[in-house]
Amino acid sequence: MMLLSTPGYRLSNSAPRSSWRRRLPSGLMARLHVQEWADDLLEVAPDDVELAIGHSLGGVLLAMIVEHLWPRRAVYEDPAWHPGDTPFSSAQPAIRAMKDLDAAQLRSLSPRWSEASVQAELDALATWDPDTTRLRYLETAYAPTYPVAPSLIVLAGPSMLLPPPLAQRYRSAGFETRTVADTGHSVHVDDFEGLLTALDGWI
């Protein structure tokens, strides 16, 4: 999750601290609750946040802490608010299998990615614990009911996590939504320029 503070957008790329994760025996990650991640994230977040951006699970965490963080604006990139009610839920075994993908397979799956993006994904997969996909948030994800701060939802095009009926529900609740066409879940990697266009007026 990215937190941008004033003046001049000082960037803080925030994530739950990893010290306790390194102490967990293999297989225990699945027993953690997303609330523990949210509490930890709020503890390390900076003050005076101008803009907070959360992607996927980061969007879940941002929605959980936004009323305490009080950013001036919040952006949720394809947030995993309803994973158990969408095709994303049945995709979990395939997502865990991504741990073993090689560079050629990544290029085939994501032909728009640059070589730097492919390598970054390989580096991330090398340290990723696939048990995070078993976190209890998959059944009990925090889904906001209204925007605490002015809020934009940037959707993949199409989104498996927020299909049109769910997106409409959030628009009716006061969220703005914008879709970046022909992108997958990682909009910022598939089409960074398209993401910036979607963020026009928000950054």
Coordinates of C-alpha atoms in Angstrom, one line a residue:
M1 CA 0.0 0.0 0.0
M2 CA 1.3 3.5 -0.9
L3 CA 0.8 6.5 1.4
L4 CA 1.6 9.9 0.0
S5 CA 2.1 12.8 2.4
T6 CA 2.3 16.5 1.8
P7 CA 4.1 18.6 0.9
G8 CA 5.2 17.4 -2.6
Y9 CA 3.9 13.9 -2.1
R10 CA 6.5 12.3 0.1
L11 CA 6.1 8.6 -0.7
S12 CA 5.8 5.8 1.9
N13 CA 5.4 2.3 0.5
S14 CA 3.9 0.7 3.6
A15 CA 3.3 -2.9 4.4
P16 CA 2.8 -4.9 7.6
R17 CA 6.1 -5.5 9.3
S18 CA 7.8 -8.8 8.4
S19 CA 9.6 -9.5 11.6
W20 CA 6.8 -11.6 13.1
R21 CA 6.2 -13.3 9.7
R22 CA 9.7 -14.7 9.7
R23 CA 9.1 -16.3 13.1
L24 CA 6.0 -18.2 11.9
P25 CA 6.5 -21.9 11.2
S26 CA 5.5 -23.0 7.7
G27 CA 1.7 -23.3 7.3
L28 CA 0.7 -21.0 10.2
M29 CA 0.3 -18.0 7.9
A30 CA -3.2 -19.2 7.1
R31 CA -4.2 -18.9 10.7
L32 CA -3.6 -15.2 10.8
H33 CA -6.5 -12.8 10.5
V34 CA -6.4 -9.8 8.3
Q35 CA -7.1 -7.6 11.4
E36 CA -3.5 -8.3 12.6
W37 CA -2.2 -7.0 9.3
A38 CA -4.4 -3.9 9.5
D39 CA -3.3 -3.1 13.0
D40 CA 0.3 -3.5 12.1
L41 CA 0.0 -1.3 9.0
L42 CA -1.7 1.5 10.9
E43 CA 1.2 1.4 13.4
V44 CA 3.8 2.0 10.8
A45 CA 1.8 4.5 8.7
P46 CA 3.0 8.1 8.5
D47 CA 1.1 11.1 9.7
D48 CA -0.7 13.6 7.4
V49 CA -1.5 11.3 4.5
E50 CA -2.6 13.2 1.4
L51 CA -3.3 10.1 -0.7
A52 CA -3.5 6.4 0.2
I53 CA -3.5 3.8 -2.6
G54 CA -4.2 0.1 -1.8
H55 CA -4.1 -2.8 -4.3
S56 CA -5.9 -6.1 -3.8
L57 CA -5.4 -7.1 -0.2
G58 CA -3.9 -3.7 0.3
G59 CA -7.3 -2.3 -0.6
V60 CA -8.9 -4.5 2.1
L61 CA -6.4 -3.2 4.6
L62 CA -6.9 0.4 3.5
A63 CA -10.6 0.1 3.9
M64 CA -10.1 -1.2 7.4
I65 CA -7.9 1.6 8.6
V66 CA -9.1 4.5 6.6
E67 CA -11.2 5.9 9.4
H68 CA -8.1 6.0 11.6
L69 CA -5.6 7.0 8.9
W70 CA -7.9 9.9 7.6
P71 CA -6.2 10.4 4.2
R72 CA -7.5 13.3 2.2
R73 CA -8.2 10.9 -0.7
A74 CA -8.2 7.1 -1.0
V75 CA -7.7 5.0 -4.1
Y76 CA -8.5 1.3 -4.2
E77 CA -7.0 -0.6 -7.1
D78 CA -9.1 -3.7 -7.9
P79 CA -9.7 -4.3 -4.1
A80 CA -10.3 -7.9 -2.8
W81 CA -13.4 -6.9 -0.9
H82 CA -15.6 -9.8 -2.0
P83 CA -13.2 -12.7 -2.9
G84 CA -15.5 -15.4 -1.7
D85 CA -18.4 -14.2 -3.9
T86 CA -16.6 -14.0 -7.2
P87 CA -14.6 -16.2 -9.6
F88 CA -11.5 -15.1 -7.7
S89 CA -12.3 -17.5 -4.9
S90 CA -12.3 -20.6 -7.2
A91 CA -9.0 -19.4 -8.6
Q92 CA -7.1 -19.7 -5.4
P93 CA -5.4 -23.1 -6.2
A94 CA -4.1 -21.6 -9.5
I95 CA -2.9 -18.5 -7.7
R96 CA -0.9 -20.6 -5.3
A97 CA 0.6 -22.5 -8.2
M98 CA 2.0 -19.2 -9.5
K99 CA 4.8 -19.6 -6.9
D100 CA 6.6 -21.9 -9.3
L101 CA 6.2 -19.9 -12.5
D102 CA 9.3 -19.1 -14.5
A103 CA 10.1 -16.1 -16.7
A104 CA 8.7 -17.7 -19.9
Q105 CA 5.4 -18.6 -18.3
L106 CA 5.1 -15.1 -16.9
R107 CA 5.7 -13.6 -20.3
S108 CA 3.1 -15.8 -21.8
L109 CA 0.5 -14.9 -19.1
S110 CA 1.3 -11.2 -19.2
P111 CA 2.6 -10.3 -22.7
R112 CA 2.4 -6.6 -22.0
W113 CA 4.9 -6.7 -19.1
S114 CA 8.4 -5.4 -19.6
E115 CA 11.4 -7.5 -18.8
A116 CA 11.9 -5.4 -15.6
S117 CA 8.3 -6.2 -14.5
V118 CA 8.8 -9.9 -15.2
Q119 CA 12.0 -9.9 -13.1
A120 CA 10.3 -8.0 -10.3
E121 CA 7.5 -10.5 -10.2
L122 CA 10.0 -13.4 -10.1
D123 CA 11.8 -11.7 -7.2
A124 CA 8.5 -11.2 -5.4
L125 CA 7.4 -14.8 -6.0
A126 CA 10.7 -16.1 -4.6
T127 CA 9.9 -14.5 -1.2
W128 CA 6.1 -14.9 -1.3
D129 CA 4.4 -17.3 1.1
P130 CA 1.5 -18.8 -0.9
D131 CA -0.3 -19.5 2.4
T132 CA -1.3 -15.9 2.4
T133 CA -4.0 -16.9 -0.1
R134 CA -5.6 -19.0 2.7
L135 CA -5.9 -16.1 5.1
R136 CA -9.3 -15.9 6.7
Y137 CA -10.1 -12.7 4.9
L138 CA -11.1 -14.8 1.9
E139 CA -14.3 -15.7 3.7
T140 CA -14.7 -12.5 5.8
A141 CA -13.1 -9.7 3.8
Y142 CA -13.8 -6.3 5.1
A143 CA -16.1 -4.5 2.6
P144 CA -16.8 -0.8 3.2
T145 CA -20.3 0.4 3.1
Y146 CA -19.6 4.1 2.3
P147 CA -16.5 6.2 1.6
V148 CA -15.0 7.7 4.8
A149 CA -12.7 9.9 2.6
P150 CA -13.2 10.9 -1.0
S151 CA -12.6 7.5 -2.7
L152 CA -11.9 6.2 -6.1
I153 CA -12.0 2.5 -7.1
V154 CA -9.8 1.7 -10.1
L155 CA -11.1 -1.5 -11.7
A156 CA -9.3 -4.0 -13.9
G157 CA -11.0 -4.4 -17.2
P158 CA -12.7 -6.8 -16.6
S159 CA -12.5 -7.2 -12.9
M160 CA -13.0 -10.7 -11.3
L161 CA -13.2 -9.1 -7.9
L162 CA -15.7 -6.3 -8.5
P163 CA -18.0 -7.3 -11.4
P164 CA -20.5 -4.7 -12.7
P165 CA -23.2 -5.3 -10.1
L166 CA -20.8 -4.9 -7.2
A167 CA -19.2 -1.9 -8.8
Q168 CA -22.6 -0.3 -9.2
R169 CA -23.3 -0.9 -5.5
Y170 CA -20.2 1.1 -4.6
R171 CA -21.1 3.9 -7.0
S172 CA -24.5 4.1 -5.4
A173 CA -22.8 4.4 -2.0
G174 CA -20.7 7.4 -3.1
F175 CA -17.5 5.8 -4.5
E176 CA -16.2 6.9 -7.8
T177 CA -15.2 4.0 -10.1
R178 CA -13.0 4.0 -13.2
T179 CA -12.0 1.0 -15.3
V180 CA -8.7 0.5 -17.2
A181 CA -9.7 -1.6 -20.2
D182 CA -7.9 -4.8 -21.1
T183 CA -6.0 -5.1 -17.9
G184 CA -5.8 -7.9 -15.3
H185 CA -5.7 -7.7 -11.5
S186 CA -2.4 -5.8 -11.4
V187 CA -3.6 -2.8 -13.3
H188 CA -0.4 -0.8 -12.4
V189 CA 1.8 -3.4 -14.2
D190 CA -0.4 -4.2 -17.1
D191 CA -1.0 -0.6 -18.2
F192 CA 0.7 2.0 -16.0
E193 CA -0.1 4.8 -18.4
G194 CA -3.7 3.7 -18.3
L195 CA -3.6 3.7 -14.5
L196 CA -2.3 7.3 -14.5
T197 CA -5.1 8.3 -16.8
A198 CA -7.6 6.8 -14.4
L199 CA -6.0 8.7 -11.6
D200 CA -6.4 12.0 -13.3
G201 CA -7.7 14.5 -10.8
W202 CA -6.7 12.3 -7.9
I203 CA -2.9 12.7 -7.9

